[in-house]
Amino acid sequence: MRILIYGAGVIGGKSMKNIMIRGVIFDLDGVLVHTDELHFRAWSCIAEELGIPFDRGANDRLRGVSRAESLERLLALKPEVRLGDKEKAALCERKNSLYRASLETLTAADIPPAVRAVLEILRKRKLRLAVGSSSRNARLILQRTELEQAFDAVTDGTMITASKPDPEVFLRAAALLGLEPDVCAVVEDAPAGILAAHRAGMYAIGLGACATGDGIRPDLLLSRLTELPALPALGGEGSPPSRTGIR
């Protein structure tokens, strides 16, 4: 596999050289807004009720997958805990209630100014922007943080039948943008999302070290979202992140 260094990122797999992207689809949690701590607290409550040891490392393994799949991964930590479908559904609903209650504390101040600056730069370049999230709470988060108007389309867990790594959420986002998958890039922070982007036939841009794992590699790995506008495929000049004017 050919690997090139680009600023603070690593390019591998499908090359983005000489490609002009027309649409960018963002995952929500961990990319635009950081609700990991809220998820961790909610799942910790469920784990404590079940007597299952749960730490931040275990929480990281729940990134990018559905609530039901997250519960299955939690239960796998203690196989002797056996639950029926109704019990599992009730626990998923309880976790969501705990999480949604914590979302009420979110405000526009929870979005770093640099995130809004990146979105504004991309919009000025006439790129179509979307959110592609498996979360059923995506619209609530966007509303609470006043980010909803920054996007041309939003797809979330209420609109799909299969969660990542199934590509449905990204394919629906591209359709809403009126674009073919091969001119879209996905920005993701979890391996399940990277795999979903690849299955959709889109370019996968990973954000942070957690975007790799289980043999899954993004086409481009960035350490910070603020590096995104410098990419030539997005209309940037390929300059180092420090020259983008975003801090």
mmCIF file of N, CA and C in Angstrom, residues 141-232:
data_model
loop_
_atom_site.group_PDB
_atom_site.id
_atom_site.type_symbol
_atom_site.label_atom_id
_atom_site.label_comp_id
_atom_site.label_asym_id
_atom_site.label_seq_id
_atom_site.Cartn_x
_atom_site.Cartn_y
_atom_site.Cartn_z
ATOM 1 N N ILE A 141 -29.137 17.121 18.729
ATOM 2 C CA ILE A 141 -27.803 17.675 18.975
ATOM 3 C C ILE A 141 -27.559 18.883 18.082
ATOM 4 N N LEU A 142 -27.920 18.770 16.808
ATOM 5 C CA LEU A 142 -27.732 19.884 15.878
ATOM 6 C C LEU A 142 -28.555 21.102 16.298
ATOM 7 N N GLN A 143 -29.767 20.855 16.764
ATOM 8 C CA GLN A 143 -30.619 21.958 17.219
ATOM 9 C C GLN A 143 -30.059 22.616 18.469
ATOM 10 N N ARG A 144 -29.641 21.802 19.437
ATOM 11 C CA ARG A 144 -29.137 22.348 20.694
ATOM 12 C C ARG A 144 -27.856 23.155 20.485
ATOM 13 N N THR A 145 -27.039 22.752 19.515
ATOM 14 C CA THR A 145 -25.757 23.421 19.281
ATOM 15 C C THR A 145 -25.835 24.468 18.170
ATOM 16 N N GLU A 146 -27.032 24.648 17.602
ATOM 17 C CA GLU A 146 -27.256 25.639 16.549
ATOM 18 C C GLU A 146 -26.370 25.400 15.321
ATOM 19 N N LEU A 147 -26.238 24.122 14.970
ATOM 20 C CA LEU A 147 -25.443 23.743 13.797
ATOM 21 C C LEU A 147 -26.305 23.360 12.603
ATOM 22 N N GLU A 148 -27.587 23.188 12.808
ATOM 23 C CA GLU A 148 -28.463 22.621 11.779
ATOM 24 C C GLU A 148 -28.405 23.385 10.459
ATOM 25 N N GLN A 149 -28.347 24.707 10.530
ATOM 26 C CA GLN A 149 -28.384 25.528 9.319
ATOM 27 C C GLN A 149 -27.088 25.474 8.520
ATOM 28 N N ALA A 150 -26.044 24.867 9.074
ATOM 29 C CA ALA A 150 -24.763 24.791 8.372
ATOM 30 C C ALA A 150 -24.752 23.695 7.309
ATOM 31 N N PHE A 151 -25.806 22.845 7.280
ATOM 32 C CA PHE A 151 -25.793 21.683 6.398
ATOM 33 C C PHE A 151 -26.945 21.704 5.396
ATOM 34 N N ASP A 152 -26.646 21.162 4.221
ATOM 35 C CA ASP A 152 -27.647 21.060 3.163
ATOM 36 C C ASP A 152 -28.544 19.847 3.364
ATOM 37 N N ALA A 153 -28.069 18.865 4.120
ATOM 38 C CA ALA A 153 -28.843 17.642 4.356
ATOM 39 C C ALA A 153 -28.392 16.990 5.653
ATOM 40 N N VAL A 154 -29.308 16.262 6.262
ATOM 41 C CA VAL A 154 -29.003 15.500 7.474
ATOM 42 C C VAL A 154 -29.637 14.116 7.343
ATOM 43 N N THR A 155 -28.843 13.084 7.540
ATOM 44 C CA THR A 155 -29.387 11.726 7.637
ATOM 45 C C THR A 155 -29.012 11.192 9.011
ATOM 46 N N ASP A 156 -29.964 10.527 9.651
ATOM 47 C CA ASP A 156 -29.703 10.025 10.999
ATOM 48 C C ASP A 156 -30.339 8.658 11.190
ATOM 49 N N GLY A 157 -30.276 8.177 12.423
ATOM 50 C CA GLY A 157 -30.744 6.828 12.712
ATOM 51 C C GLY A 157 -32.221 6.605 12.513
ATOM 52 N N THR A 158 -33.005 7.684 12.420
ATOM 53 C CA THR A 158 -34.445 7.536 12.189
ATOM 54 C C THR A 158 -34.767 7.294 10.718
ATOM 55 N N MET A 159 -33.757 7.415 9.842
ATOM 56 C CA MET A 159 -33.985 7.341 8.402
ATOM 57 C C MET A 159 -33.383 6.096 7.764
ATOM 58 N N ILE A 160 -32.760 5.244 8.575
ATOM 59 C CA ILE A 160 -32.060 4.093 8.008
ATOM 60 C C ILE A 160 -32.531 2.799 8.660
ATOM 61 N N THR A 161 -32.287 1.698 7.970
ATOM 62 C CA THR A 161 -32.652 0.385 8.504
ATOM 63 C C THR A 161 -31.431 -0.385 8.986
ATOM 64 N N ALA A 162 -30.232 0.065 8.609
ATOM 65 C CA ALA A 162 -28.996 -0.615 9.012
ATOM 66 C C ALA A 162 -27.962 0.431 9.413
ATOM 67 N N SER A 163 -27.292 0.188 10.525
ATOM 68 C CA SER A 163 -26.291 1.120 11.032
ATOM 69 C C SER A 163 -24.927 0.849 10.413
ATOM 70 N N LYS A 164 -23.996 1.776 10.576
ATOM 71 C CA LYS A 164 -22.626 1.580 10.130
ATOM 72 C C LYS A 164 -22.075 0.311 10.788
ATOM 73 N N PRO A 165 -21.324 -0.495 10.061
ATOM 74 C CA PRO A 165 -20.619 -0.194 8.806
ATOM 75 C C PRO A 165 -21.427 -0.356 7.520
ATOM 76 N N ASP A 166 -22.731 -0.579 7.618
ATOM 77 C CA ASP A 166 -23.560 -0.539 6.413
ATOM 78 C C ASP A 166 -23.490 0.880 5.832
ATOM 79 N N PRO A 167 -23.401 1.037 4.511
ATOM 80 C CA PRO A 167 -23.236 2.363 3.909
ATOM 81 C C PRO A 167 -24.519 3.171 3.758
ATOM 82 N N GLU A 168 -25.663 2.638 4.209
ATOM 83 C CA GLU A 168 -26.946 3.275 3.928
ATOM 84 C C GLU A 168 -26.994 4.744 4.329
ATOM 85 N N VAL A 169 -26.488 5.084 5.517
ATOM 86 C CA VAL A 169 -26.604 6.466 5.989
ATOM 87 C C VAL A 169 -25.856 7.438 5.084
ATOM 88 N N PHE A 170 -24.720 7.018 4.543
ATOM 89 C CA PHE A 170 -23.940 7.888 3.662
ATOM 90 C C PHE A 170 -24.538 7.947 2.257
ATOM 91 N N LEU A 171 -25.051 6.833 1.781
ATOM 92 C CA LEU A 171 -25.686 6.821 0.458
ATOM 93 C C LEU A 171 -26.940 7.696 0.452
ATOM 94 N N ARG A 172 -27.692 7.663 1.550
ATOM 95 C CA ARG A 172 -28.867 8.530 1.648
ATOM 96 C C ARG A 172 -28.463 9.999 1.685
ATOM 97 N N ALA A 173 -27.371 10.287 2.390
ATOM 98 C CA ALA A 173 -26.897 11.671 2.458
ATOM 99 C C ALA A 173 -26.494 12.169 1.076
ATOM 100 N N ALA A 174 -25.764 11.339 0.328
ATOM 101 C CA ALA A 174 -25.356 11.727 -1.023
ATOM 102 C C ALA A 174 -26.571 11.969 -1.909
ATOM 103 N N ALA A 175 -27.576 11.102 -1.780
ATOM 104 C CA ALA A 175 -28.789 11.266 -2.588
ATOM 105 C C ALA A 175 -29.490 12.581 -2.255
ATOM 106 N N LEU A 176 -29.546 12.928 -0.980
ATOM 107 C CA LEU A 176 -30.173 14.185 -0.575
ATOM 108 C C LEU A 176 -29.381 15.396 -1.078
ATOM 109 N N LEU A 177 -28.072 15.226 -1.196
ATOM 110 C CA LEU A 177 -27.226 16.299 -1.736
ATOM 111 C C LEU A 177 -27.313 16.381 -3.254
ATOM 112 N N GLY A 178 -27.877 15.340 -3.870
ATOM 113 C CA GLY A 178 -27.953 15.296 -5.324
ATOM 114 C C GLY A 178 -26.627 14.971 -5.974
ATOM 115 N N LEU A 179 -25.798 14.182 -5.276
ATOM 116 C CA LEU A 179 -24.453 13.866 -5.759
ATOM 117 C C LEU A 179 -24.243 12.362 -5.854
ATOM 118 N N GLU A 180 -23.352 11.971 -6.774
ATOM 119 C CA GLU A 180 -22.934 10.578 -6.876
ATOM 120 C C GLU A 180 -21.927 10.281 -5.755
ATOM 121 N N PRO A 181 -21.891 9.040 -5.278
ATOM 122 C CA PRO A 181 -20.983 8.703 -4.181
ATOM 123 C C PRO A 181 -19.512 8.994 -4.473
ATOM 124 N N ASP A 182 -19.081 8.829 -5.727
ATOM 125 C CA ASP A 182 -17.654 8.969 -6.014
ATOM 126 C C ASP A 182 -17.144 10.402 -6.018
ATOM 127 N N VAL A 183 -18.027 11.377 -5.805
ATOM 128 C CA VAL A 183 -17.563 12.761 -5.658
ATOM 129 C C VAL A 183 -17.810 13.260 -4.232
ATOM 130 N N CYS A 184 -18.040 12.298 -3.322
ATOM 131 C CA CYS A 184 -18.270 12.639 -1.922
ATOM 132 C C CYS A 184 -17.138 12.117 -1.042
ATOM 133 N N ALA A 185 -16.825 12.874 -0.007
ATOM 134 C CA ALA A 185 -15.868 12.450 1.013
ATOM 135 C C ALA A 185 -16.597 12.389 2.343
ATOM 136 N N VAL A 186 -16.210 11.429 3.152
ATOM 137 C CA VAL A 186 -16.790 11.256 4.483
ATOM 138 C C VAL A 186 -15.719 11.553 5.520
ATOM 139 N N VAL A 187 -16.084 12.302 6.555
ATOM 140 C CA VAL A 187 -15.167 12.572 7.669
ATOM 141 C C VAL A 187 -15.677 11.789 8.875
ATOM 142 N N GLU A 188 -14.865 10.870 9.370
ATOM 143 C CA GLU A 188 -15.276 9.926 10.407
ATOM 144 C C GLU A 188 -14.190 9.755 11.463
ATOM 145 N N ASP A 189 -14.604 9.355 12.668
ATOM 146 C CA ASP A 189 -13.637 9.116 13.741
ATOM 147 C C ASP A 189 -13.663 7.674 14.233
ATOM 148 N N ALA A 190 -14.400 6.787 13.546
ATOM 149 C CA ALA A 190 -14.520 5.403 13.994
ATOM 150 C C ALA A 190 -14.344 4.432 12.829
ATOM 151 N N PRO A 191 -13.710 3.275 13.076
ATOM 152 C CA PRO A 191 -13.519 2.288 12.008
ATOM 153 C C PRO A 191 -14.809 1.876 11.318
ATOM 154 N N ALA A 192 -15.906 1.740 12.076
ATOM 155 C CA ALA A 192 -17.175 1.340 11.463
ATOM 156 C C ALA A 192 -17.612 2.361 10.422
ATOM 157 N N GLY A 193 -17.378 3.650 10.698
ATOM 158 C CA GLY A 193 -17.740 4.702 9.753
ATOM 159 C C GLY A 193 -16.823 4.727 8.546
ATOM 160 N N ILE A 194 -15.540 4.463 8.768
ATOM 161 C CA ILE A 194 -14.583 4.404 7.654
ATOM 162 C C ILE A 194 -14.969 3.277 6.707
ATOM 163 N N LEU A 195 -15.300 2.117 7.266
ATOM 164 C CA LEU A 195 -15.701 0.976 6.443
ATOM 165 C C LEU A 195 -16.993 1.280 5.691
ATOM 166 N N ALA A 196 -17.931 1.954 6.350
ATOM 167 C CA ALA A 196 -19.185 2.333 5.695
ATOM 168 C C ALA A 196 -18.924 3.262 4.512
ATOM 169 N N ALA A 197 -18.000 4.208 4.688
ATOM 170 C CA ALA A 197 -17.659 5.132 3.599
ATOM 171 C C ALA A 197 -17.077 4.376 2.416
ATOM 172 N N HIS A 198 -16.169 3.445 2.689
ATOM 173 C CA HIS A 198 -15.579 2.654 1.611
ATOM 174 C C HIS A 198 -16.639 1.816 0.895
ATOM 175 N N ARG A 199 -17.546 1.229 1.654
ATOM 176 C CA ARG A 199 -18.597 0.415 1.046
ATOM 177 C C ARG A 199 -19.548 1.261 0.208
ATOM 178 N N ALA A 200 -19.638 2.546 0.556
ATOM 179 C CA ALA A 200 -20.487 3.460 -0.214
ATOM 180 C C ALA A 200 -19.793 3.945 -1.480
ATOM 181 N N GLY A 201 -18.507 3.635 -1.623
ATOM 182 C CA GLY A 201 -17.754 4.104 -2.778
ATOM 183 C C GLY A 201 -17.304 5.546 -2.635
ATOM 184 N N MET A 202 -17.158 5.999 -1.395
ATOM 185 C CA MET A 202 -16.751 7.376 -1.126
ATOM 186 C C MET A 202 -15.334 7.415 -0.574
ATOM 187 N N TYR A 203 -14.745 8.593 -0.575
ATOM 188 C CA TYR A 203 -13.433 8.776 0.033
ATOM 189 C C TYR A 203 -13.606 8.896 1.536
ATOM 190 N N ALA A 204 -12.782 8.159 2.271
ATOM 191 C CA ALA A 204 -12.894 8.131 3.727
ATOM 192 C C ALA A 204 -11.753 8.920 4.355
ATOM 193 N N ILE A 205 -12.105 9.982 5.062
ATOM 194 C CA ILE A 205 -11.123 10.806 5.761
ATOM 195 C C ILE A 205 -11.284 10.529 7.248
ATOM 196 N N GLY A 206 -10.255 9.949 7.848
ATOM 197 C CA GLY A 206 -10.293 9.631 9.265
ATOM 198 C C GLY A 206 -9.825 10.804 10.104
ATOM 199 N N LEU A 207 -10.413 10.921 11.269
ATOM 200 C CA LEU A 207 -10.053 11.997 12.186
ATOM 201 C C LEU A 207 -9.585 11.386 13.503
ATOM 202 N N GLY A 208 -8.273 11.492 13.770
ATOM 203 C CA GLY A 208 -7.720 10.969 15.007
ATOM 204 C C GLY A 208 -7.385 9.492 14.932
ATOM 205 N N ALA A 209 -6.596 9.052 15.909
ATOM 206 C CA ALA A 209 -6.102 7.672 15.910
ATOM 207 C C ALA A 209 -7.212 6.644 16.030
ATOM 208 N N CYS A 210 -8.339 7.009 16.654
ATOM 209 C CA CYS A 210 -9.442 6.049 16.835
ATOM 210 C C CYS A 210 -10.126 5.688 15.527
ATOM 211 N N ALA A 211 -9.817 6.419 14.438
ATOM 212 C CA ALA A 211 -10.453 6.132 13.148
ATOM 213 C C ALA A 211 -9.861 4.901 12.476
ATOM 214 N N THR A 212 -8.768 4.402 12.994
ATOM 215 C CA THR A 212 -8.152 3.197 12.443
ATOM 216 C C THR A 212 -8.300 2.055 13.438
ATOM 217 N N GLY A 213 -8.262 0.849 12.945
ATOM 218 C CA GLY A 213 -8.361 -0.317 13.808
ATOM 219 C C GLY A 213 -9.007 -1.472 13.088
ATOM 220 N N ASP A 214 -8.767 -2.690 13.599
ATOM 221 C CA ASP A 214 -9.349 -3.905 13.007
ATOM 222 C C ASP A 214 -8.975 -4.042 11.532
ATOM 223 N N GLY A 215 -7.780 -3.546 11.172
ATOM 224 C CA GLY A 215 -7.329 -3.652 9.783
ATOM 225 C C GLY A 215 -7.980 -2.664 8.849
ATOM 226 N N ILE A 216 -8.759 -1.723 9.386
ATOM 227 C CA ILE A 216 -9.461 -0.732 8.564
ATOM 228 C C ILE A 216 -8.653 0.547 8.516
ATOM 229 N N ARG A 217 -8.430 1.054 7.300
ATOM 230 C CA ARG A 217 -7.648 2.277 7.128
ATOM 231 C C ARG A 217 -8.428 3.287 6.301
ATOM 232 N N PRO A 218 -8.433 4.541 6.742
ATOM 233 C CA PRO A 218 -9.043 5.584 5.905
ATOM 234 C C PRO A 218 -8.136 5.884 4.718
ATOM 235 N N ASP A 219 -8.667 6.567 3.719
ATOM 236 C CA ASP A 219 -7.839 7.004 2.594
ATOM 237 C C ASP A 219 -6.915 8.135 3.015
ATOM 238 N N LEU A 220 -7.329 8.847 4.047
ATOM 239 C CA LEU A 220 -6.548 9.965 4.559
ATOM 240 C C LEU A 220 -6.806 10.077 6.048
ATOM 241 N N LEU A 221 -5.754 10.221 6.820
ATOM 242 C CA LEU A 221 -5.892 10.346 8.261
ATOM 243 C C LEU A 221 -5.397 11.714 8.709
ATOM 244 N N LEU A 222 -6.267 12.474 9.353
ATOM 245 C CA LEU A 222 -5.928 13.787 9.879
ATOM 246 C C LEU A 222 -5.928 13.741 11.399
ATOM 247 N N SER A 223 -5.115 14.583 12.010
ATOM 248 C CA SER A 223 -5.103 14.642 13.466
ATOM 249 C C SER A 223 -6.114 15.644 13.988
ATOM 250 N N ARG A 224 -6.476 16.625 13.154
ATOM 251 C CA ARG A 224 -7.412 17.671 13.584
ATOM 252 C C ARG A 224 -8.344 18.036 12.434
ATOM 253 N N LEU A 225 -9.568 18.401 12.765
ATOM 254 C CA LEU A 225 -10.534 18.807 11.745
ATOM 255 C C LEU A 225 -10.060 20.054 11.005
ATOM 256 N N THR A 226 -9.299 20.892 11.664
ATOM 257 C CA THR A 226 -8.838 22.138 11.056
ATOM 258 C C THR A 226 -7.866 21.921 9.904
ATOM 259 N N GLU A 227 -7.379 20.694 9.714
ATOM 260 C CA GLU A 227 -6.525 20.380 8.573
ATOM 261 C C GLU A 227 -7.335 20.174 7.288
ATOM 262 N N LEU A 228 -8.636 19.968 7.438
ATOM 263 C CA LEU A 228 -9.477 19.590 6.303
ATOM 264 C C LEU A 228 -9.477 20.603 5.156
ATOM 265 N N PRO A 229 -9.628 21.917 5.408
ATOM 266 C CA PRO A 229 -9.724 22.858 4.287
ATOM 267 C C PRO A 229 -8.471 22.942 3.418
ATOM 268 N N ALA A 230 -7.328 22.490 3.920
ATOM 269 C CA ALA A 230 -6.098 22.565 3.138
ATOM 270 C C ALA A 230 -6.015 21.507 2.048
ATOM 271 N N LEU A 231 -6.892 20.506 2.078
ATOM 272 C CA LEU A 231 -6.814 19.417 1.107
ATOM 273 C C LEU A 231 -7.131 19.915 -0.299
ATOM 274 N N PRO A 232 -6.250 19.664 -1.264
ATOM 275 C CA PRO A 232 -6.508 20.083 -2.654
ATOM 276 C C PRO A 232 -7.827 19.544 -3.205
#
